[in-house]
Amino acid sequence: MNTVIIINLNGNAFHLEERGFESLRAYLERAQAQLKDNPDKTEIMADLEQAIADKCAHFLQPHKNVLSVDEIEDVLKQMGPVETDGAQPSQNSAACEQPRAATSHWDTPKRLYQIREGAMISGVCTGIAAYFNVDVTIVRILFVALALLTGGIWILVYIAMMLVIPFANTDEEHAAAAGAPFNAQEVIDRAKKHYSGFKDSKEWRRHWRQQRREWRRRWHDGAYWWAHNLQRNVHQFSTHPAYGAQLIAGLLIPFLAILSAVVFCLWIVAVVQLASSGTIFGWTVPASMPVWVSILILIFIYSAISQPLRHARRAIYFNTGGYNYSWFAALDGLLALGVLALVCWFSYTHLPQVHDFFQHFNENWQTMWNNIVDSFRRTGVAIGLNRIAESV
Amino acid sequence: MTNDPKFNPIRKGLLEFLILQIISADKVYVADMMSRLQDTDFATQEGTLYPLLSKLRREELVDYEWQESGSGPPRKYYKLTAKGKSQLAEFKDYWAYLNTTINQLGR
């Protein structure tokens, strides 16, 4: 139990433990003495007090409103000794040595904030740009592209970010928003390290070629192609009931339905894996990528794949047209559901991992949820989600 | 790069110009300056930076405007004055000159 003293730092009230108060007073008195002959003394003192207040606020939480001695010492260490040109050279060199030692202290964890300065709407993009240390224009273009690709769903995500991500108000928070450098090069380096086992060998090249082939194949299977071709066929026969188109549709509908169901299942599995263990099909996500960002990326990839599929399916019903439309749609829906059920049943009975997952569904769900909330907390998107987490 | 205390006066002398250089790119907060210097040999702290900034302002090399923030008091947003810009240009020329001098003497 310690006596608590209330102080006023540039208009902000703080509760300090008595010994912490003594250290702070000593620091400020030293600063006053150093700035004795400085014409801007009052202003500099106010700036210093404000900086201390910002750093102190960092330690406070709803249920913790007293600053301990250690915390004050930490804050003062981060501030560094006040020095001016008038000081003795010997003092200077001693003081100059300290900052380098203290930089690790100043290494505040990087947090995601909204930054109003230079913002176009709310500051989400500027905050993300600061967080990933990229140009804000790139983030904006990406966001617009995402909004278009996801058919507007991204706008909802954006609004959610607006509500959940806190604003950077203090200098301290502005610094934390940019934090330690994070750039694409780092991610690439890490990925390279990950593959360094077979980087230079033929194996690596084969792996890469395989990957590319896979991508190309997926692109060619792309449902736009199907939809487009089909539309052309139908236009040729449009005066007659399009028998050829109906035939193609009859074959294509089950195929697309199965494909959609499989994509959906793979996506669910990927999200579950990511949230529970941070890996996707054996690939470990870089540690600097927060789980929630990876999940957003997964959602984006899923919608980029499933959206064209959905359009293709719709294109088929419309083009085969007439009273058949509803019949096709029903068949398609049933088939997709059937395939989904089949895949679920099969994986539940034949894959031990899936079986185990559902056996311990409650705990698994809890770990996943905790992982996601943790990743938010680590990036500072905490305020709204903490409340949700508490109520769950 | 090196922790030799012999180089401390050099670092200390250069800090002022590095601050001018940082401010020349954009309008900046004190926190921005610190985070930009953080990973360099010139990492500095508020205790050094605030007195230095007030000195630069007295010399009319930098100026600041108050920027409102959502919570808390308004923040100082620093920018370079015309005098600061010419001083920075002068410093860069001088630095290049010093570099050539050092290199030539080594021959």
Coordinates of C-alpha atoms in Angstrom, one line a residue:
Chain A
M1 CA 0.0 0.0 0.0
N2 CA 1.4 3.4 -1.0
T3 CA 0.4 6.9 -0.6
V4 CA -1.0 8.4 -3.9
I5 CA -0.4 11.9 -5.0
I6 CA -2.5 13.6 -7.6
I7 CA -0.6 15.9 -10.0
N8 CA -1.4 18.1 -12.9
L9 CA 0.6 17.7 -16.1
N10 CA -0.2 20.4 -18.5
G11 CA -3.8 20.3 -17.6
N12 CA -4.1 16.5 -17.2
A13 CA -4.6 14.9 -13.7
F14 CA -2.6 11.8 -12.8
H15 CA -2.4 9.7 -9.7
L16 CA 1.1 8.7 -8.8
E17 CA 2.7 6.7 -6.1
E18 CA 4.6 8.9 -3.7
R19 CA 8.1 7.7 -4.8
G20 CA 7.2 8.0 -8.4
F21 CA 6.1 11.6 -7.7
E22 CA 9.5 12.3 -6.2
S23 CA 11.3 11.0 -9.3
L24 CA 9.0 13.0 -11.5
R25 CA 9.5 16.2 -9.5
A26 CA 13.3 15.7 -9.5
Y27 CA 13.2 15.3 -13.3
L28 CA 11.1 18.4 -13.9
E29 CA 13.3 20.4 -11.5
R30 CA 16.4 19.3 -13.3
A31 CA 14.7 20.3 -16.6
Q32 CA 13.8 23.7 -15.1
A33 CA 17.4 24.2 -14.0
Q34 CA 18.7 23.3 -17.5
L35 CA 16.3 25.7 -19.1
K36 CA 16.9 28.5 -16.7
D37 CA 18.2 30.9 -19.3
N38 CA 16.1 29.7 -22.1
P39 CA 13.5 32.3 -23.3
D40 CA 11.1 29.6 -24.3
K41 CA 11.3 27.9 -20.9
T42 CA 7.6 27.9 -20.2
E43 CA 6.7 26.6 -23.6
I44 CA 9.3 23.8 -23.5
M45 CA 8.2 22.8 -20.0
A46 CA 4.6 22.6 -21.2
D47 CA 5.7 20.4 -24.1
L48 CA 7.7 18.1 -21.9
E49 CA 4.8 17.8 -19.4
Q50 CA 2.4 17.0 -22.3
A51 CA 4.8 14.3 -23.6
I52 CA 5.1 12.8 -20.1
A53 CA 1.3 12.9 -19.8
D54 CA 0.9 11.1 -23.1
K55 CA 3.3 8.4 -22.1
C56 CA 1.7 8.0 -18.7
A57 CA -1.8 7.7 -20.3
H58 CA -0.4 4.7 -22.1
F59 CA -0.1 2.8 -18.8
L60 CA -3.6 3.5 -17.6
Q61 CA -6.6 1.2 -18.1
P62 CA -10.2 1.4 -17.0
H63 CA -9.4 -0.5 -13.8
K64 CA -5.9 0.9 -13.3
N65 CA -5.7 4.5 -12.6
V66 CA -2.5 4.9 -10.4
L67 CA 0.9 5.0 -11.9
S68 CA 3.6 2.9 -10.1
V69 CA 7.1 4.0 -9.4
D70 CA 8.5 1.7 -12.1
E71 CA 6.2 3.0 -14.7
I72 CA 7.2 6.6 -13.9
E73 CA 10.8 5.6 -14.1
D74 CA 10.2 4.0 -17.4
V75 CA 8.5 7.1 -18.7
L76 CA 11.3 9.3 -17.6
K77 CA 13.9 7.0 -19.1
Q78 CA 12.0 7.3 -22.4
M79 CA 12.0 11.1 -22.1
G80 CA 15.7 11.3 -21.7
P81 CA 17.5 14.0 -19.8
V82 CA 16.7 17.6 -20.8
E83 CA 19.7 19.2 -22.3
T84 CA 20.4 22.4 -24.1
D85 CA 23.3 23.9 -25.9
G86 CA 24.4 25.7 -22.8
A87 CA 25.3 22.4 -21.0
Q88 CA 28.8 21.3 -20.5
P89 CA 30.4 19.1 -23.2
S90 CA 31.1 16.3 -20.8
Q91 CA 27.5 16.2 -19.8
N92 CA 26.5 16.3 -23.5
S93 CA 28.4 13.2 -24.4
A94 CA 27.1 11.3 -21.4
A95 CA 23.6 12.3 -22.3
C96 CA 24.1 11.5 -25.9
E97 CA 25.1 8.0 -25.0
Q98 CA 21.8 7.3 -23.2
P99 CA 19.4 7.6 -26.1
R100 CA 20.9 4.7 -27.9
A101 CA 20.6 2.6 -24.9
A102 CA 17.0 3.7 -24.4
T103 CA 15.8 3.1 -27.9
S104 CA 14.8 -0.4 -27.1
H105 CA 12.6 1.1 -24.4
W106 CA 11.0 3.4 -26.9
D107 CA 10.2 0.5 -29.1
T108 CA 6.5 0.7 -28.5
P109 CA 4.5 -2.1 -30.0
K110 CA 3.0 -1.1 -33.3
R111 CA -0.7 -0.5 -33.2
L112 CA -3.3 0.1 -35.8
Y113 CA -5.0 3.5 -35.5
Q114 CA -7.1 5.8 -37.6
I115 CA -5.1 8.9 -38.5
R116 CA -7.1 11.9 -39.3
E117 CA -4.3 13.9 -40.7
G118 CA -4.4 13.6 -44.5
A119 CA -7.5 11.4 -44.3
M120 CA -10.1 11.4 -47.1
I121 CA -13.0 9.9 -45.1
S122 CA -12.1 8.8 -41.6
G123 CA -8.5 7.9 -41.6
V124 CA -8.7 4.1 -41.9
C125 CA -6.5 4.0 -45.0
T126 CA -4.0 6.5 -43.6
G127 CA -3.7 4.4 -40.5
I128 CA -3.3 1.1 -42.4
A129 CA -0.7 2.8 -44.7
A130 CA 1.2 3.9 -41.6
Y131 CA 1.0 0.5 -40.1
F132 CA 2.3 -1.3 -43.1
N133 CA 4.6 1.6 -44.0
V134 CA 3.3 1.9 -47.5
D135 CA 2.0 4.8 -49.5
V136 CA -1.5 5.7 -48.6
T137 CA -2.5 5.9 -52.3
I138 CA -1.8 2.2 -52.7
V139 CA -4.0 1.4 -49.8
R140 CA -6.8 3.5 -51.2
I141 CA -6.6 1.9 -54.6
L142 CA -6.6 -1.5 -53.0
F143 CA -9.7 -0.5 -51.0
V144 CA -11.6 0.7 -54.0
A145 CA -10.6 -2.4 -55.9
L146 CA -11.8 -4.6 -53.0
A147 CA -15.1 -2.6 -52.8
L148 CA -15.7 -3.3 -56.5
L149 CA -14.6 -6.9 -56.4
T150 CA -16.7 -7.9 -53.4
G151 CA -19.7 -6.2 -54.7
G152 CA -19.8 -3.6 -52.0
I153 CA -19.3 -5.9 -49.1
W154 CA -16.0 -4.3 -48.5
I155 CA -17.8 -1.0 -47.8
L156 CA -19.4 -2.7 -44.8
V157 CA -15.9 -3.9 -43.7
Y158 CA -14.7 -0.4 -44.0
I159 CA -17.5 0.9 -41.9
A160 CA -16.7 -1.7 -39.3
M161 CA -13.1 -0.6 -39.3
M162 CA -14.2 3.0 -38.9
L163 CA -16.2 2.1 -35.8
V164 CA -13.7 -0.3 -34.2
I165 CA -10.2 1.1 -34.9
P166 CA -9.4 3.9 -32.4
F167 CA -8.1 7.3 -33.5
A168 CA -4.5 8.3 -32.9
N169 CA -4.8 11.4 -30.8
T170 CA -1.6 11.8 -28.8
D171 CA 1.9 12.0 -30.1
E172 CA 2.5 8.7 -28.4
E173 CA -0.2 7.1 -30.4
H174 CA 1.0 8.7 -33.6
A175 CA 4.4 7.1 -33.0
A176 CA 2.9 3.8 -32.2
A177 CA 0.8 3.9 -35.5
A178 CA 4.0 3.8 -37.5
G179 CA 6.0 1.7 -35.0
A180 CA 8.9 -0.4 -36.1
P181 CA 9.4 -0.6 -39.9
F182 CA 7.3 -3.2 -41.6
N183 CA 7.7 -3.6 -45.3
A184 CA 7.2 -6.0 -48.1
Q185 CA 10.9 -6.8 -48.3
E186 CA 10.7 -8.3 -44.8
V187 CA 7.8 -10.6 -45.7
I188 CA 9.7 -11.7 -48.8
D189 CA 12.8 -12.3 -46.8
R190 CA 10.9 -14.4 -44.3
A191 CA 9.2 -16.4 -47.1
K192 CA 12.6 -17.0 -48.7
K193 CA 14.0 -18.2 -45.4
H194 CA 11.0 -20.5 -45.1
Y195 CA 11.8 -22.1 -48.5
S196 CA 15.6 -21.9 -48.1
G197 CA 15.7 -25.6 -47.7
F198 CA 15.1 -26.1 -51.4
K199 CA 15.5 -22.6 -52.7
D200 CA 18.4 -23.0 -55.2
S201 CA 17.7 -26.6 -56.1
K202 CA 15.7 -27.9 -59.0
E203 CA 13.0 -28.8 -56.6
W204 CA 12.3 -25.1 -55.9
R205 CA 12.0 -24.4 -59.6
R206 CA 9.7 -27.4 -60.1
H207 CA 7.6 -26.3 -57.2
W208 CA 7.2 -22.9 -58.6
R209 CA 6.4 -24.2 -62.1
Q210 CA 3.7 -26.4 -60.6
Q211 CA 2.3 -23.6 -58.7
R212 CA 2.1 -21.5 -61.9
R213 CA 0.5 -24.2 -63.8
E214 CA -2.1 -24.6 -61.1
W215 CA -2.9 -20.9 -61.2
R216 CA -3.2 -20.9 -65.0
R217 CA -5.5 -23.9 -64.9
R218 CA -7.7 -22.2 -62.3
W219 CA -7.8 -19.1 -64.4
H220 CA -8.8 -21.0 -67.5
D221 CA -11.5 -22.9 -65.7
G222 CA -12.6 -19.4 -64.6
A223 CA -16.3 -19.3 -64.7
Y224 CA -16.4 -16.1 -66.8
W225 CA -15.2 -18.1 -69.7
W226 CA -18.0 -20.5 -69.3
A227 CA -20.6 -17.9 -68.9
H228 CA -19.3 -16.0 -71.9
N229 CA -19.2 -19.0 -74.2
L230 CA -22.6 -20.1 -73.2
Q231 CA -24.1 -16.7 -73.9
R232 CA -22.7 -16.8 -77.4
N233 CA -24.2 -20.2 -78.1
V234 CA -27.5 -19.2 -76.8
H235 CA -27.6 -16.1 -78.9
Q236 CA -27.1 -18.2 -82.0
F237 CA -30.1 -20.4 -81.2
S238 CA -32.1 -17.7 -79.6
T239 CA -35.2 -18.0 -81.9
H240 CA -35.6 -21.7 -81.0
P241 CA -35.6 -23.3 -77.6
A242 CA -31.9 -23.6 -77.3
Y243 CA -31.4 -27.3 -77.2
G244 CA -27.6 -27.2 -77.3
A245 CA -27.5 -24.6 -74.6
Q246 CA -29.8 -26.7 -72.4
L247 CA -27.6 -29.7 -72.8
I248 CA -24.5 -27.7 -71.9
A249 CA -26.3 -26.2 -69.0
G250 CA -27.4 -29.7 -67.9
L251 CA -23.8 -30.7 -67.8
L252 CA -22.4 -27.5 -66.4
I253 CA -24.8 -26.9 -63.6
P254 CA -23.7 -30.0 -61.6
F255 CA -20.1 -29.3 -62.3
L256 CA -20.3 -25.7 -61.1
A257 CA -22.4 -26.6 -58.1
I258 CA -19.8 -29.2 -57.0
L259 CA -17.0 -26.7 -57.7
S260 CA -18.7 -24.0 -55.6
A261 CA -19.3 -26.4 -52.7
V262 CA -15.7 -27.6 -52.8
V263 CA -14.4 -24.0 -52.9
F264 CA -16.6 -23.2 -49.9
C265 CA -15.4 -26.2 -47.9
L266 CA -11.8 -25.4 -48.7
W267 CA -12.3 -21.9 -47.6
I268 CA -14.0 -22.9 -44.3
V269 CA -11.1 -25.4 -43.6
A270 CA -8.5 -22.6 -44.4
V271 CA -10.2 -20.1 -42.0
V272 CA -10.5 -22.7 -39.2
Q273 CA -6.8 -23.7 -39.6
L274 CA -5.7 -20.2 -39.7
A275 CA -7.6 -19.1 -36.6
S276 CA -6.6 -22.2 -34.6
S277 CA -3.0 -22.7 -35.5
G278 CA -1.8 -19.9 -37.8
T279 CA -1.1 -22.2 -40.7
I280 CA -3.0 -22.7 -44.0
F281 CA -2.7 -26.2 -45.4
G282 CA 0.8 -26.6 -43.9
W283 CA 2.0 -23.1 -44.9
T284 CA 2.8 -20.9 -41.9
V285 CA 1.6 -17.4 -42.1
P286 CA 4.4 -14.8 -41.4
A287 CA 4.3 -13.9 -37.7
S288 CA 4.0 -10.2 -38.4
M289 CA 0.7 -10.7 -40.2
P290 CA -2.1 -10.4 -37.7
V291 CA -4.6 -13.3 -37.8
W292 CA -7.5 -11.0 -38.5
V293 CA -5.7 -9.5 -41.5
S294 CA -5.1 -12.9 -42.9
I295 CA -8.7 -13.8 -42.4
L296 CA -9.8 -10.7 -44.3
I297 CA -7.4 -11.7 -47.1
L298 CA -9.0 -15.1 -47.1
I299 CA -12.4 -13.6 -47.3
F300 CA -11.3 -11.6 -50.2
I301 CA -9.8 -14.5 -52.1
Y302 CA -12.9 -16.6 -51.5
S303 CA -15.2 -13.9 -52.8
A304 CA -12.9 -13.4 -55.8
I305 CA -13.2 -17.1 -56.7
S306 CA -16.8 -17.7 -55.7
Q307 CA -18.3 -14.5 -57.2
P308 CA -17.5 -15.4 -60.8
L309 CA -18.8 -19.0 -60.1
R310 CA -22.1 -17.6 -58.8
H311 CA -22.4 -15.3 -61.8
A312 CA -21.7 -18.2 -64.2
R313 CA -24.4 -20.3 -62.5
R314 CA -26.9 -17.4 -62.8
A315 CA -25.9 -16.8 -66.4
I316 CA -26.8 -20.4 -67.2
Y317 CA -30.3 -20.2 -65.6
F318 CA -31.1 -17.0 -67.5
N319 CA -29.9 -18.2 -70.8
T320 CA -31.7 -21.5 -70.7
G321 CA -34.5 -19.3 -69.8
G322 CA -38.3 -19.7 -69.7
Y323 CA -40.1 -22.0 -67.3
N324 CA -36.9 -24.0 -67.0
Y325 CA -35.3 -21.1 -65.0
S326 CA -36.7 -22.0 -61.7
W327 CA -36.2 -25.7 -62.3
F328 CA -32.6 -25.2 -63.0
A329 CA -32.1 -23.0 -60.0
A330 CA -33.7 -25.5 -57.7
L331 CA -31.7 -28.3 -59.1
D332 CA -28.5 -26.3 -58.8
G333 CA -29.2 -25.2 -55.2
L334 CA -30.1 -28.8 -54.2
L335 CA -27.0 -30.2 -55.8
A336 CA -24.8 -27.7 -54.1
L337 CA -26.4 -28.4 -50.7
G338 CA -26.1 -32.1 -51.4
V339 CA -22.4 -31.9 -52.3
L340 CA -21.8 -29.8 -49.3
A341 CA -23.6 -32.3 -47.0
L342 CA -21.7 -35.2 -48.7
V343 CA -18.3 -33.5 -48.2
C344 CA -19.2 -32.7 -44.6
W345 CA -20.3 -36.3 -43.9
F346 CA -17.3 -37.8 -45.7
S347 CA -14.8 -35.6 -43.9
Y348 CA -16.5 -36.2 -40.6
T349 CA -16.4 -40.0 -40.9
H350 CA -13.1 -40.4 -42.8
L351 CA -10.8 -37.6 -41.6
P352 CA -9.8 -37.9 -38.0
Q353 CA -8.8 -34.2 -37.8
V354 CA -12.2 -33.1 -38.7
H355 CA -13.8 -35.6 -36.4
D356 CA -11.6 -34.5 -33.5
F357 CA -12.4 -30.9 -34.3
F358 CA -16.1 -31.4 -33.8
Q359 CA -15.6 -33.7 -30.8
H360 CA -14.0 -30.8 -29.0
F361 CA -15.8 -28.1 -30.8
N362 CA -16.3 -25.9 -27.7
E363 CA -12.6 -25.7 -26.7
N364 CA -11.6 -25.3 -30.4
W365 CA -14.0 -22.5 -30.9
Q366 CA -12.7 -20.8 -27.8
T367 CA -9.0 -21.0 -28.9
M368 CA -9.9 -19.7 -32.3
W369 CA -11.9 -16.9 -30.9
N370 CA -9.1 -16.0 -28.5
N371 CA -6.5 -16.1 -31.2
I372 CA -8.5 -13.7 -33.3
V373 CA -9.3 -11.3 -30.4
D374 CA -5.6 -11.5 -29.4
S375 CA -4.5 -10.5 -32.9
F376 CA -6.8 -7.5 -32.8
R377 CA -5.6 -6.5 -29.4
R378 CA -2.0 -6.7 -30.5
T379 CA -2.7 -4.4 -33.4
G380 CA -4.7 -2.1 -31.2
V381 CA -8.1 -2.7 -32.7
A382 CA -9.2 -3.4 -29.2
I383 CA -11.9 -1.1 -27.9
G384 CA -15.0 -2.4 -29.6
L385 CA -14.0 -6.1 -29.7
N386 CA -13.0 -6.3 -26.1
R387 CA -16.6 -5.5 -25.2
I388 CA -17.9 -8.1 -27.6
A389 CA -15.5 -10.6 -26.3
E390 CA -16.5 -10.0 -22.7
S391 CA -20.2 -10.3 -23.5
V392 CA -19.6 -13.7 -25.4
Chain B
M1 CA 26.9 1.8 -36.7
T2 CA 29.5 2.6 -34.0
N3 CA 29.1 3.3 -30.3
D4 CA 32.5 5.0 -29.9
P5 CA 31.8 8.0 -27.7
K6 CA 34.4 9.9 -29.8
F7 CA 31.7 10.3 -32.5
N8 CA 29.1 11.6 -30.2
P9 CA 29.9 15.3 -30.8
I10 CA 29.5 14.7 -34.5
R11 CA 26.2 13.0 -34.1
K12 CA 25.1 15.8 -31.8
G13 CA 26.1 18.5 -34.2
L14 CA 24.3 16.9 -37.1
L15 CA 21.1 16.3 -35.3
E16 CA 19.9 19.8 -35.9
F17 CA 20.3 19.4 -39.7
L18 CA 18.7 16.0 -39.7
I19 CA 15.7 17.6 -38.0
L20 CA 15.5 20.2 -40.7
Q21 CA 15.8 17.5 -43.3
I22 CA 12.9 15.5 -41.8
I23 CA 10.7 18.6 -41.6
S24 CA 11.6 19.6 -45.1
A25 CA 9.8 16.6 -46.5
D26 CA 6.5 17.2 -44.9
K27 CA 4.7 18.9 -42.0
V28 CA 5.5 16.7 -39.0
Y29 CA 4.7 16.1 -35.4
V30 CA 7.4 15.6 -32.8
A31 CA 6.4 11.9 -32.6
D32 CA 7.0 11.5 -36.4
M33 CA 10.5 13.0 -36.1
M34 CA 11.3 10.6 -33.3
S35 CA 10.0 7.5 -35.0
R36 CA 11.9 8.4 -38.1
L37 CA 15.2 8.9 -36.2
Q38 CA 14.5 5.9 -34.0
D39 CA 16.3 3.3 -36.1
T40 CA 19.2 5.5 -37.1
D41 CA 22.3 6.4 -35.1
F42 CA 20.6 9.7 -34.3
A43 CA 17.8 8.2 -32.1
T44 CA 16.8 10.9 -29.7
Q45 CA 14.4 11.6 -27.0
E46 CA 11.9 14.3 -26.0
G47 CA 14.3 15.7 -23.5
T48 CA 16.7 16.6 -26.3
L49 CA 14.2 17.3 -29.0
Y50 CA 12.0 19.9 -27.4
P51 CA 14.7 22.3 -26.4
L52 CA 16.3 21.9 -29.9
L53 CA 13.1 22.6 -31.7
S54 CA 12.5 25.7 -29.6
K55 CA 16.0 26.9 -30.5
L56 CA 15.4 26.3 -34.2
R57 CA 12.2 28.3 -33.9
R58 CA 13.9 31.1 -32.2
E59 CA 16.4 31.1 -35.1
E60 CA 13.3 31.2 -37.4
L61 CA 14.4 28.1 -39.2
V62 CA 11.2 26.2 -38.4
D63 CA 7.7 27.3 -37.5
Y64 CA 4.7 25.4 -36.2
E65 CA 1.0 25.6 -36.3
W66 CA -1.5 24.1 -33.8
Q67 CA -3.4 21.2 -35.1
E68 CA -6.6 20.2 -33.3
S69 CA -6.9 16.6 -32.2
G70 CA -9.9 14.7 -31.2
S71 CA -9.0 14.4 -27.6
G72 CA -6.4 16.1 -25.5
P73 CA -4.9 19.5 -26.4
P74 CA -4.0 20.6 -29.9
R75 CA -0.6 19.4 -31.2
K76 CA 2.3 21.3 -32.7
Y77 CA 2.7 20.6 -36.4
Y78 CA 6.2 21.7 -37.6
K79 CA 7.2 23.1 -41.0
L80 CA 10.2 24.7 -42.5
T81 CA 10.5 28.4 -43.1
A82 CA 12.2 29.9 -46.1
K83 CA 15.2 30.6 -44.0
G84 CA 15.2 27.0 -42.8
K85 CA 15.1 25.8 -46.4
S86 CA 18.1 27.9 -47.4
Q87 CA 19.9 26.8 -44.3
L88 CA 19.3 23.1 -45.1
A89 CA 20.5 23.7 -48.7
E90 CA 23.6 25.4 -47.4
F91 CA 24.2 22.5 -45.0
K92 CA 23.9 19.9 -47.8
D93 CA 26.4 21.8 -50.0
Y94 CA 28.7 22.0 -47.1
W95 CA 28.3 18.3 -46.3
A96 CA 29.2 17.4 -49.9
Y97 CA 32.2 19.7 -49.7
L98 CA 33.4 18.1 -46.5
N99 CA 33.0 14.7 -48.1
T100 CA 35.1 15.5 -51.1
T101 CA 37.7 17.1 -48.8
I102 CA 37.9 14.0 -46.7
N103 CA 38.2 11.8 -49.7
Q104 CA 40.8 13.9 -51.4
L105 CA 43.0 14.2 -48.3
G106 CA 43.1 10.4 -48.2
R107 CA 44.8 10.1 -51.6

